[in-house]
Coordinates of C-alpha atoms and ligand atoms in Angstrom, one line a residue:
M1 CA -198.2 26.4 -182.1
F2 CA -198.9 26.1 -185.8
E3 CA -198.1 22.4 -185.7
S4 CA -201.8 21.5 -186.3
I5 CA -202.3 23.5 -189.5
H6 CA -199.0 23.1 -191.3
F7 CA -197.7 20.3 -193.4
E8 CA -194.5 19.8 -195.2
S9 CA -194.5 20.8 -198.9
G10 CA -191.2 20.5 -200.7
G11 CA -189.3 21.3 -197.5
R12 CA -191.4 24.4 -196.9
R13 CA -194.0 24.7 -194.2
T14 CA -197.4 25.6 -195.5
T15 CA -200.1 27.4 -193.5
N16 CA -203.3 29.3 -194.3
A17 CA -201.0 32.0 -195.8
S18 CA -200.7 29.9 -198.9
R19 CA -204.5 29.8 -199.6
P20 CA -205.2 31.5 -202.9
D21 CA -208.0 33.7 -201.4
V22 CA -205.5 34.9 -198.7
L23 CA -202.9 35.7 -201.3
D24 CA -205.5 37.6 -203.3
R25 CA -206.4 39.6 -200.2
L26 CA -202.7 40.4 -199.5
R27 CA -202.3 41.5 -203.2
A28 CA -205.3 43.8 -202.7
I29 CA -203.6 45.4 -199.7
V30 CA -200.1 46.0 -201.1
G31 CA -200.4 45.6 -204.8
E32 CA -199.7 42.5 -207.0
E33 CA -196.0 43.4 -207.4
N34 CA -195.4 43.5 -203.6
V35 CA -196.5 40.0 -202.9
V36 CA -193.8 37.5 -203.9
V37 CA -194.5 33.8 -204.0
D38 CA -192.0 32.5 -206.6
P39 CA -190.0 29.9 -204.7
E40 CA -186.7 31.2 -206.0
R41 CA -187.4 34.7 -205.0
V42 CA -188.7 33.9 -201.5
E43 CA -185.8 31.6 -200.7
P44 CA -183.4 34.3 -199.6
Y45 CA -186.0 35.4 -197.0
G46 CA -185.8 32.1 -195.4
A47 CA -182.4 32.7 -193.9
D48 CA -180.4 35.3 -192.0
A49 CA -176.7 35.4 -190.9
V50 CA -177.3 31.9 -189.4
K51 CA -177.7 30.6 -192.9
E52 CA -180.2 27.9 -192.1
K53 CA -183.1 27.9 -194.5
F54 CA -186.8 28.0 -193.7
P55 CA -188.4 29.6 -196.8
P56 CA -191.6 31.5 -196.2
E57 CA -194.8 30.9 -198.2
A58 CA -194.8 34.5 -199.4
V59 CA -192.9 37.8 -198.9
I60 CA -195.0 40.9 -198.6
F61 CA -193.6 44.4 -198.9
P62 CA -195.9 47.1 -197.4
A63 CA -195.0 50.7 -197.7
T64 CA -197.2 52.3 -195.1
T65 CA -198.5 51.8 -191.6
A66 CA -202.0 51.4 -192.9
E67 CA -200.9 48.5 -195.2
M68 CA -199.0 46.9 -192.3
A69 CA -202.2 47.1 -190.2
A70 CA -204.3 45.6 -192.9
I71 CA -201.9 42.7 -193.3
L72 CA -201.9 41.9 -189.6
K73 CA -205.6 42.2 -189.3
L74 CA -205.9 39.6 -192.1
A75 CA -203.2 37.3 -190.4
N76 CA -205.0 37.5 -187.1
E77 CA -208.4 36.7 -188.7
V78 CA -207.3 33.8 -190.9
V79 CA -204.5 32.8 -188.5
F80 CA -201.1 32.3 -190.1
P81 CA -197.5 33.2 -188.9
V82 CA -196.1 36.6 -189.7
T83 CA -192.3 37.3 -189.4
A84 CA -191.0 40.8 -189.7
R85 CA -187.7 41.2 -191.5
G86 CA -185.2 44.1 -191.6
G87 CA -181.8 43.7 -193.3
G88 CA -181.8 39.9 -192.5
V89 CA -178.3 40.0 -190.9
G90 CA -179.4 38.8 -187.5
Y91 CA -177.3 36.2 -185.8
T92 CA -180.0 34.2 -184.1
G93 CA -182.5 33.4 -186.8
G94 CA -185.0 36.0 -185.6
A95 CA -186.2 37.0 -189.1
V96 CA -186.4 33.4 -190.2
P97 CA -190.0 32.0 -190.5
V98 CA -189.4 28.7 -188.8
E99 CA -193.1 27.9 -188.7
G100 CA -193.9 29.1 -192.3
G101 CA -196.3 31.8 -193.1
I102 CA -195.4 35.2 -194.5
V103 CA -192.3 37.3 -194.1
I104 CA -193.0 41.0 -194.1
G105 CA -190.1 42.8 -195.7
T106 CA -189.7 46.4 -194.6
D107 CA -187.5 47.4 -197.6
R108 CA -190.0 49.9 -198.9
M109 CA -190.4 51.6 -195.6
K110 CA -187.5 54.0 -196.0
Q111 CA -189.0 57.5 -195.4
I112 CA -187.4 60.0 -193.1
I113 CA -190.4 61.8 -191.7
E114 CA -188.6 64.5 -189.7
I115 CA -185.2 65.5 -188.4
N116 CA -185.4 68.0 -185.6
V117 CA -182.1 69.7 -184.9
D118 CA -183.4 71.8 -182.0
D119 CA -185.1 68.9 -180.2
L120 CA -182.5 66.4 -181.2
Y121 CA -184.5 63.6 -182.8
I122 CA -185.1 61.9 -186.1
T123 CA -188.4 60.2 -186.9
C124 CA -188.3 57.6 -189.7
Q125 CA -189.7 54.4 -191.0
P126 CA -188.0 51.1 -190.0
G127 CA -186.5 50.1 -193.4
L128 CA -183.6 52.6 -193.3
T129 CA -180.2 51.0 -192.7
T130 CA -178.4 52.1 -189.5
Y131 CA -175.9 53.8 -191.8
E132 CA -178.6 55.7 -193.6
V133 CA -179.8 57.1 -190.3
Q134 CA -176.3 57.9 -189.2
Q135 CA -175.7 59.7 -192.5
A136 CA -179.0 61.7 -192.3
A137 CA -178.0 62.8 -188.8
A138 CA -174.4 63.7 -189.8
E139 CA -175.8 65.9 -192.6
V140 CA -177.3 68.2 -190.0
G141 CA -174.2 68.0 -187.7
L142 CA -175.7 65.4 -185.4
M143 CA -174.9 61.8 -184.4
F144 CA -177.0 58.7 -184.1
A145 CA -174.8 56.8 -181.7
P146 CA -175.7 53.1 -182.0
D147 CA -173.3 51.4 -184.5
P148 CA -173.5 47.7 -184.8
A149 CA -170.7 46.3 -187.1
S150 CA -173.5 45.3 -189.5
Y151 CA -174.5 49.0 -189.8
K152 CA -174.4 49.1 -193.6
D153 CA -176.9 46.2 -193.9
S154 CA -179.0 46.1 -190.7
Y155 CA -182.2 48.2 -190.6
I156 CA -183.4 50.4 -187.8
G157 CA -186.5 48.2 -187.3
G158 CA -184.2 45.2 -186.9
N159 CA -181.8 47.1 -184.6
I160 CA -184.7 48.1 -182.3
A161 CA -186.2 44.6 -182.3
E162 CA -182.8 43.1 -181.4
N163 CA -181.8 46.0 -179.1
A164 CA -178.5 46.0 -181.1
G165 CA -175.3 47.1 -179.5
G166 CA -172.0 47.8 -181.3
M167 CA -168.6 49.4 -180.7
R168 CA -169.7 52.6 -179.0
T169 CA -171.7 51.1 -176.2
P170 CA -169.2 51.6 -173.3
K171 CA -170.0 55.4 -173.6
Y172 CA -173.3 55.6 -175.4
G173 CA -175.2 52.4 -174.5
V174 CA -177.3 50.2 -176.7
T175 CA -180.1 51.0 -179.2
K176 CA -182.9 51.2 -176.5
H177 CA -181.0 54.2 -175.0
H178 CA -181.6 56.1 -178.2
V179 CA -185.3 55.3 -178.9
L180 CA -187.7 58.0 -177.7
G181 CA -190.9 56.7 -179.2
L182 CA -192.4 54.1 -181.5
E183 CA -195.4 53.5 -183.7
V184 CA -196.2 49.8 -183.7
V185 CA -198.8 47.6 -185.4
T186 CA -200.1 45.0 -183.0
A187 CA -200.9 41.4 -183.9
Q188 CA -204.6 42.4 -184.1
G189 CA -203.8 45.1 -186.6
D190 CA -204.2 48.0 -184.2
I191 CA -201.8 51.0 -184.4
I192 CA -200.3 52.0 -181.1
R193 CA -197.9 54.7 -180.1
T194 CA -195.3 54.4 -177.4
G195 CA -193.2 57.1 -175.8
G196 CA -192.9 60.3 -177.7
R197 CA -190.3 62.9 -178.7
T198 CA -188.9 63.8 -175.4
V199 CA -186.1 62.3 -173.4
K200 CA -188.3 62.4 -170.3
N201 CA -191.6 60.5 -170.4
V202 CA -193.0 58.6 -167.4
V203 CA -196.6 58.3 -168.4
G204 CA -197.7 54.7 -167.9
F205 CA -195.6 51.6 -168.5
D206 CA -192.5 51.9 -170.6
L207 CA -193.8 50.1 -173.7
T208 CA -191.0 51.6 -175.8
G209 CA -188.5 49.8 -173.6
L210 CA -190.5 46.6 -173.9
M211 CA -190.5 46.8 -177.7
C212 CA -186.7 47.2 -177.7
G213 CA -185.4 43.6 -177.9
S214 CA -188.8 42.1 -178.5
E215 CA -187.6 40.3 -181.6
G216 CA -190.7 40.9 -183.7
M217 CA -192.8 38.9 -181.2
L218 CA -195.0 41.7 -179.8
G219 CA -195.7 43.9 -182.7
I220 CA -194.2 45.3 -185.9
I221 CA -192.5 48.7 -185.7
T222 CA -193.6 51.0 -188.4
E223 CA -192.1 54.3 -187.2
A224 CA -189.4 55.2 -184.8
T225 CA -188.3 58.5 -183.1
L226 CA -184.7 58.2 -182.3
K227 CA -182.5 60.4 -180.1
L228 CA -179.7 62.3 -181.8
L229 CA -176.6 63.9 -180.1
P230 CA -174.2 66.6 -181.1
M231 CA -171.4 65.3 -183.3
P232 CA -168.2 65.1 -181.3
E233 CA -165.5 67.4 -182.6
A234 CA -162.8 64.7 -182.7
T235 CA -162.1 61.1 -182.1
S236 CA -158.9 59.2 -181.4
T237 CA -158.0 55.5 -181.4
V238 CA -155.1 53.8 -179.7
R239 CA -154.0 50.2 -180.5
A240 CA -151.7 48.0 -178.5
N241 CA -150.4 44.5 -178.4
F242 CA -150.4 42.3 -175.3
T243 CA -148.8 38.9 -174.4
S244 CA -152.2 37.5 -173.4
M245 CA -155.9 38.2 -173.7
E246 CA -156.1 38.3 -169.9
A247 CA -153.5 41.0 -169.8
A248 CA -155.3 43.0 -172.4
C249 CA -158.7 42.7 -170.7
K250 CA -157.2 43.7 -167.3
V251 CA -156.6 47.2 -168.7
L252 CA -160.3 47.8 -169.3
T253 CA -161.0 49.1 -165.8
K254 CA -157.9 51.2 -165.5
F255 CA -159.1 54.3 -167.2
T256 CA -162.0 55.1 -164.8
P257 CA -159.8 56.6 -162.0
H258 CA -158.5 59.1 -164.6
G259 CA -162.1 60.2 -165.3
I260 CA -162.0 58.7 -168.8
L261 CA -164.9 56.8 -170.3
P262 CA -163.7 55.5 -173.7
M263 CA -166.4 55.3 -176.3
A264 CA -165.0 51.9 -177.5
M265 CA -162.8 49.2 -176.1
E266 CA -162.4 46.1 -178.2
V267 CA -160.1 43.0 -177.7
I268 CA -159.0 40.6 -180.4
D269 CA -157.2 37.3 -179.6
K270 CA -154.2 35.8 -181.5
F271 CA -156.3 33.5 -183.6
C272 CA -158.4 36.4 -184.9
V273 CA -155.2 38.3 -185.5
A274 CA -153.7 35.4 -187.5
A275 CA -156.9 35.0 -189.6
V276 CA -157.2 38.7 -190.4
E277 CA -153.5 38.9 -191.2
E278 CA -153.8 35.9 -193.6
N279 CA -156.7 37.5 -195.4
F280 CA -155.9 41.2 -195.4
A281 CA -152.1 41.6 -194.5
F282 CA -152.7 44.6 -192.2
G283 CA -149.1 44.1 -190.9
L284 CA -150.1 43.1 -187.4
S285 CA -147.4 41.7 -185.1
K286 CA -146.9 38.0 -184.9
E287 CA -145.7 38.5 -181.3
A288 CA -149.2 39.7 -180.3
E289 CA -151.3 37.2 -178.3
A290 CA -153.9 39.9 -178.1
I291 CA -154.8 43.3 -179.4
L292 CA -156.6 46.1 -177.5
L293 CA -158.3 49.0 -179.4
V294 CA -159.4 52.0 -177.3
A295 CA -161.2 55.0 -178.8
V296 CA -162.3 58.3 -177.2
D297 CA -164.3 61.2 -178.6
G298 CA -165.1 64.8 -177.6
S299 CA -163.5 68.2 -178.1
R300 CA -160.1 68.2 -179.8
E301 CA -158.2 69.2 -176.7
E302 CA -159.9 66.7 -174.5
V303 CA -159.4 63.9 -177.0
E304 CA -155.7 64.6 -177.2
R305 CA -155.4 64.7 -173.4
Q306 CA -157.3 61.5 -172.9
A307 CA -155.4 59.6 -175.7
R308 CA -152.1 60.5 -174.1
I309 CA -153.2 59.2 -170.8
I310 CA -154.6 56.0 -172.4
E311 CA -151.3 55.4 -174.2
Q312 CA -149.5 55.8 -170.8
I313 CA -151.8 53.5 -168.9
I314 CA -151.6 50.8 -171.6
A315 CA -147.8 50.9 -171.6
E316 CA -147.7 50.7 -167.8
N317 CA -150.0 47.6 -167.9
G318 CA -148.0 45.4 -170.3
G319 CA -149.1 46.9 -173.6
F320 CA -146.4 47.1 -176.3
D321 CA -146.2 48.4 -179.9
V322 CA -148.6 51.1 -178.8
I323 CA -149.9 53.1 -181.9
R324 CA -152.2 56.1 -182.1
A325 CA -153.9 57.0 -185.3
R326 CA -152.8 60.4 -186.5
S327 CA -155.5 61.0 -189.1
K328 CA -159.0 59.8 -189.9
E329 CA -157.6 57.4 -192.6
E330 CA -155.2 55.9 -190.0
E331 CA -158.0 55.6 -187.5
D332 CA -160.3 53.9 -190.1
K333 CA -157.4 51.4 -190.8
L334 CA -157.2 50.4 -187.1
W335 CA -160.9 49.7 -187.1
D336 CA -160.8 47.9 -190.4
V337 CA -158.9 45.2 -188.5
R338 CA -161.7 44.7 -186.1
R339 CA -164.4 44.7 -188.8
A340 CA -162.4 42.1 -190.9
I341 CA -162.4 39.4 -188.1
S342 CA -165.8 37.7 -188.5
P343 CA -165.5 36.5 -192.1
S344 CA -161.7 35.8 -191.7
L345 CA -162.4 33.2 -189.0
M346 CA -163.8 30.8 -191.6
K347 CA -160.1 29.9 -192.3
Y348 CA -160.4 27.6 -189.2
G349 CA -163.4 25.5 -190.4
T350 CA -166.6 25.4 -192.3
L351 CA -169.0 26.1 -189.4
K352 CA -168.7 29.0 -187.1
I353 CA -170.8 28.9 -183.9
N354 CA -170.8 32.6 -182.9
E355 CA -172.0 33.4 -179.4
D356 CA -172.1 36.8 -177.8
V357 CA -172.0 36.3 -174.0
V358 CA -171.7 39.3 -171.7
V359 CA -170.4 39.7 -168.1
P360 CA -169.7 42.7 -165.9
R361 CA -166.5 44.1 -167.5
S362 CA -164.3 43.4 -164.5
K363 CA -165.0 39.7 -165.1
V364 CA -163.9 39.7 -168.7
P365 CA -160.3 38.5 -168.0
E366 CA -161.7 35.5 -166.1
L367 CA -164.3 34.9 -168.8
V368 CA -161.8 34.7 -171.6
A369 CA -159.3 32.6 -169.6
R370 CA -162.0 30.0 -168.7
I371 CA -163.5 29.9 -172.2
E372 CA -160.0 29.0 -173.5
Q373 CA -160.0 26.1 -171.0
I374 CA -163.5 25.0 -172.1
G375 CA -162.2 24.8 -175.7
K376 CA -159.2 22.8 -174.7
R377 CA -161.2 20.5 -172.5
H378 CA -163.5 19.6 -175.4
N379 CA -160.8 19.7 -178.1
T380 CA -162.6 22.4 -179.9
F381 CA -161.1 25.4 -181.6
V382 CA -162.2 28.7 -180.1
A383 CA -161.4 32.3 -181.1
N384 CA -162.5 35.3 -179.0
F385 CA -162.9 39.0 -179.9
G386 CA -165.4 41.7 -179.2
H387 CA -166.8 44.6 -177.2
A388 CA -164.8 44.0 -174.0
G389 CA -165.4 47.5 -172.8
D390 CA -169.0 46.6 -172.0
G391 CA -168.2 42.9 -171.2
N392 CA -169.6 41.5 -174.4
I393 CA -167.3 38.9 -176.0
H394 CA -167.9 37.2 -179.3
V395 CA -167.0 33.6 -178.7
N396 CA -166.4 31.6 -181.9
F397 CA -166.3 27.8 -181.9
V398 CA -165.2 26.9 -185.4
V399 CA -165.6 23.3 -186.6
D400 CA -166.1 21.2 -189.7
R401 CA -169.8 21.3 -190.7
D402 CA -169.7 17.7 -191.9
D403 CA -168.3 16.3 -188.7
P404 CA -171.1 15.5 -186.2
E405 CA -168.7 14.7 -183.4
Q406 CA -167.0 18.1 -183.7
I407 CA -170.4 19.8 -183.8
A408 CA -171.5 17.9 -180.7
R409 CA -168.3 18.9 -178.8
A410 CA -168.9 22.5 -179.9
R411 CA -172.4 22.4 -178.5
E412 CA -171.0 21.3 -175.1
C413 CA -168.7 24.2 -175.2
V414 CA -171.6 26.6 -176.0
A415 CA -173.6 25.2 -173.0
E416 CA -170.6 25.5 -170.7
T417 CA -169.8 29.0 -171.9
F418 CA -173.4 30.1 -171.2
Q419 CA -173.3 28.6 -167.7
L420 CA -170.0 30.3 -167.1
S421 CA -171.3 33.7 -168.2
V422 CA -174.3 33.4 -165.8
E423 CA -172.0 32.3 -163.0
L424 CA -169.9 35.4 -163.5
G425 CA -172.9 37.6 -163.1
G426 CA -173.6 38.1 -166.8
T427 CA -176.0 36.5 -169.4
I428 CA -176.1 34.4 -172.6
S429 CA -176.5 37.2 -175.1
G430 CA -175.4 40.8 -175.0
E431 CA -176.7 41.9 -178.4
H432 CA -177.6 39.2 -180.8
G433 CA -180.8 38.1 -179.0
I434 CA -182.4 34.7 -178.7
G435 CA -184.4 33.9 -181.9
Y436 CA -184.7 30.1 -182.4
V437 CA -181.0 29.5 -182.1
K438 CA -180.7 30.1 -178.4
S439 CA -184.3 29.5 -177.2
Q440 CA -183.3 26.2 -175.6
Y441 CA -180.9 28.1 -173.3
M442 CA -183.3 30.8 -172.1
H443 CA -183.7 29.0 -168.8
Y444 CA -180.0 29.3 -168.1
A445 CA -180.4 33.1 -167.8
V446 CA -184.1 33.7 -166.9
D447 CA -185.8 32.0 -163.9
G448 CA -189.2 30.3 -164.1
P449 CA -191.4 33.0 -162.7
T450 CA -189.7 35.7 -164.8
L451 CA -190.1 33.5 -167.9
E452 CA -193.8 33.1 -167.1
I453 CA -194.2 36.9 -167.0
M454 CA -192.5 37.2 -170.4
Q455 CA -194.9 34.6 -171.8
A456 CA -197.9 36.3 -170.3
I457 CA -196.8 39.6 -172.0
K458 CA -196.5 37.7 -175.3
R459 CA -200.0 36.4 -174.9
A460 CA -201.4 39.8 -174.0
F461 CA -199.9 41.3 -177.2
D462 CA -200.5 38.4 -179.5
P463 CA -203.3 36.1 -178.2
K464 CA -203.2 33.8 -181.3
G465 CA -199.4 33.6 -181.4
I466 CA -199.1 34.7 -185.0
L467 CA -196.1 37.0 -184.5
N468 CA -192.8 35.2 -185.2
P469 CA -193.8 31.8 -183.6
G470 CA -191.1 29.3 -182.7
K471 CA -188.8 31.9 -181.1
M472 CA -187.5 32.6 -177.7
F473 CA -189.7 30.4 -175.5
V474 CA -189.5 27.0 -177.2
Ligands
FAD527 C1 -171.1 40.9 -189.8 C2 -172.1 41.1 -188.7 C3 -171.8 42.0 -187.7 C4 -172.7 42.2 -186.7 N1 -172.4 43.1 -185.7 C5 -173.3 43.4 -184.7 C6 -172.9 44.3 -183.7 O1 -171.8 44.9 -183.6 N2 -173.9 44.5 -182.7 C7 -175.1 43.9 -182.7 O2 -175.9 44.2 -181.8 N3 -175.4 43.0 -183.7 C8 -174.5 42.8 -184.7 N4 -174.9 41.9 -185.6 C9 -176.2 41.2 -185.6 C10 -177.3 41.9 -186.4 O3 -176.8 42.7 -187.4 C11 -178.2 42.8 -185.5 O4 -178.9 41.9 -184.6 C12 -179.1 43.7 -186.2 O5 -179.8 44.5 -185.3 C13 -180.1 42.9 -187.1 O6 -180.8 43.9 -187.9 P1 -181.6 43.4 -189.2 O7 -182.2 44.6 -189.8 O8 -180.7 42.6 -190.1 O9 -182.7 42.5 -188.5 P2 -183.3 41.1 -189.0 O10 -182.2 40.1 -188.9 O11 -184.0 41.3 -190.3 O12 -184.4 40.8 -187.9 C14 -184.0 40.7 -186.6 C15 -185.2 40.6 -185.7 O13 -185.9 41.8 -185.7 C16 -187.3 41.6 -186.1 N5 -187.7 42.8 -186.9 C17 -187.1 43.3 -188.0 N6 -187.7 44.4 -188.4 C18 -188.8 44.6 -187.5 C19 -189.8 45.6 -187.3 N7 -189.9 46.6 -188.2 N8 -190.6 45.5 -186.3 C20 -190.5 44.5 -185.4 N9 -189.6 43.5 -185.5 C21 -188.7 43.6 -186.5 C22 -187.3 40.3 -186.9 O14 -188.5 39.7 -186.8 C23 -186.2 39.5 -186.1 O15 -186.7 38.9 -185.0 C24 -174.0 41.6 -186.7 C25 -174.3 40.7 -187.7 C26 -173.4 40.5 -188.7 C27 -173.8 39.6 -189.8

C-alpha cells in the first residue's frame, strides 16, 4: 500500500515519516530523547525472533495514551506506516516494519494502574512483561494464568495482539480468555474503550475479542484490564518416556474419563531430547523416542490424587521411566528441559523454520506421524515438540541457511504441513499469528468470504492502512 511513496535508501524503506518536519512534530509529542533515528540504534527494532531485518525510519517511545493518540493522529494526517512493538520476540515478523515508517516502542508504558483483589483484575499499561504481570498478581496471592514460554521477554501488549498461548492452555485457555477490557488508540488517533472490568459483558459487539490476535493492525493497546485467578495451592508434574511420539500423544485423551483436566501436557520428540541433552546434559534417557510432561494444579490433596492417577494411566499406556517431581526445584528442572528445546535445535542446522500448527487434540498422533513422513519424503530434517494438550505442535524444519535447495524443500514441507493441519480439522497457527511470514498461507485456513470480512474490518478501523501494513492479507 505504501509502494507509491517509499523508495529504497541504504536498504531501508523511506516514507513521509522521515521528513524533518514530521520528526520535529514527533519530538514535540514525546520529547527529543524519545525519538530515535540513529541507524545503529533503530536497527534492532527492524527484527523480531524471525531475525530478518527491515529497519524503521525512527523509533518513538510514548509514555501515555495521550502521546500515543497524538502520534497516530499525525501518522494518519501525513500518512506513514506505524508498527507497534512489545518485547519483539514474536515468531511471525508482526513487530517488523516491512513497509518502513515508525516503530512505536511500548517500553516506557509499564505502569500498573490498579490491582483489585476482590474483583480479581489488574489494570496496566502494555509495556509490562508477562512475567512482571504474573509477579504483580502473585504478590497479592493471585495468578495471571497465560504463560507463553517467552514470558520473561514478551510484553502484555504483544501477548494480547498475538493472542498468545503457552503451557497452561489445556486448562486455562489463551490470552483472550483473560482480557476483560482494553483501552485502544485507533488509527485516527481516537481513544476507545472495549469491554470493562467484569467477566460478564454483552453490551454491543465484542471488540475486546476482536483486538485479541489483531496483530497491531486495528489499533494500539494502551491499557489492559486482565482477569486474575486465585493462586492454586499446589502443582505437580509427571514426566515419562515413550517408544514413539504417536504413543506419547495417544495418552493425551486418557485423563478425561477420570475427571482430570491437566493444566499442561507437552510432548518432546527424540531429536529435541538429543539436542537438549547435548547442550544441557539433563540426564534424559537415550532409549526415549518421545517424552510426555503432564502437570496438574489445585488443592494439595487433589493434586496428589490426580498425579497418582496420571502416573498409573501413563504406565498402562506404554510410558516408562515415569518420574514425579517431589519438590518445586525438581518440578522446575522437569520444565527446564521443555524450555531449553528451541535454542538447542540449532545443532541441526543454521536456519530453523518454526511452525505452530494446531489440530483437535485427538488428531495429534496422526498429525505428528504424518509430519514425520512429510520430512522424509522431502529429505528434510524435522523435529517436533509442543503444547500437545491443546493440539498445538511446534514443527521445526531445520536446514542450512546457505543452501537454497534445502530451503526450497523445507518450504514444500511447510505448505504440506499447513494443508495437513487444515485437513485434520485444525489450522496453520495456534499461537504465533500470521505477520508477514505466513500471510501467503492465510487462504489455506480462511475461505474467501471470511477473508473479505476480515479485510473490511481492517478498512473500517484503519481506512488509510497505516497500521502495520504488509501483514496478514498480502
Ligand atoms: C523462545 C520463544 C518462546 C515462545 N513461546 C511462546 C509460547 O509459548 N506461546 C506463544 O503464544 N508464543 C510464544 N512465542 C512467540 C511470542 O513470544 C509471542 O507471540 C508474544 O506474544 C510476542 O510478544 P511481544 O511483546 O514480543 O510482541 P512483539 O513481537 O513485539 O509484537 C507482536 C505483535 O503485536 C503487536 N503489538 C505489540 N504491542 C502492541 C500494542 N501495545 N498494541 C497493539 N499491537 C501491539 C505488534 O505490532 C506485532 O504485530 C515465543 C517466542 C520465543 C522467541
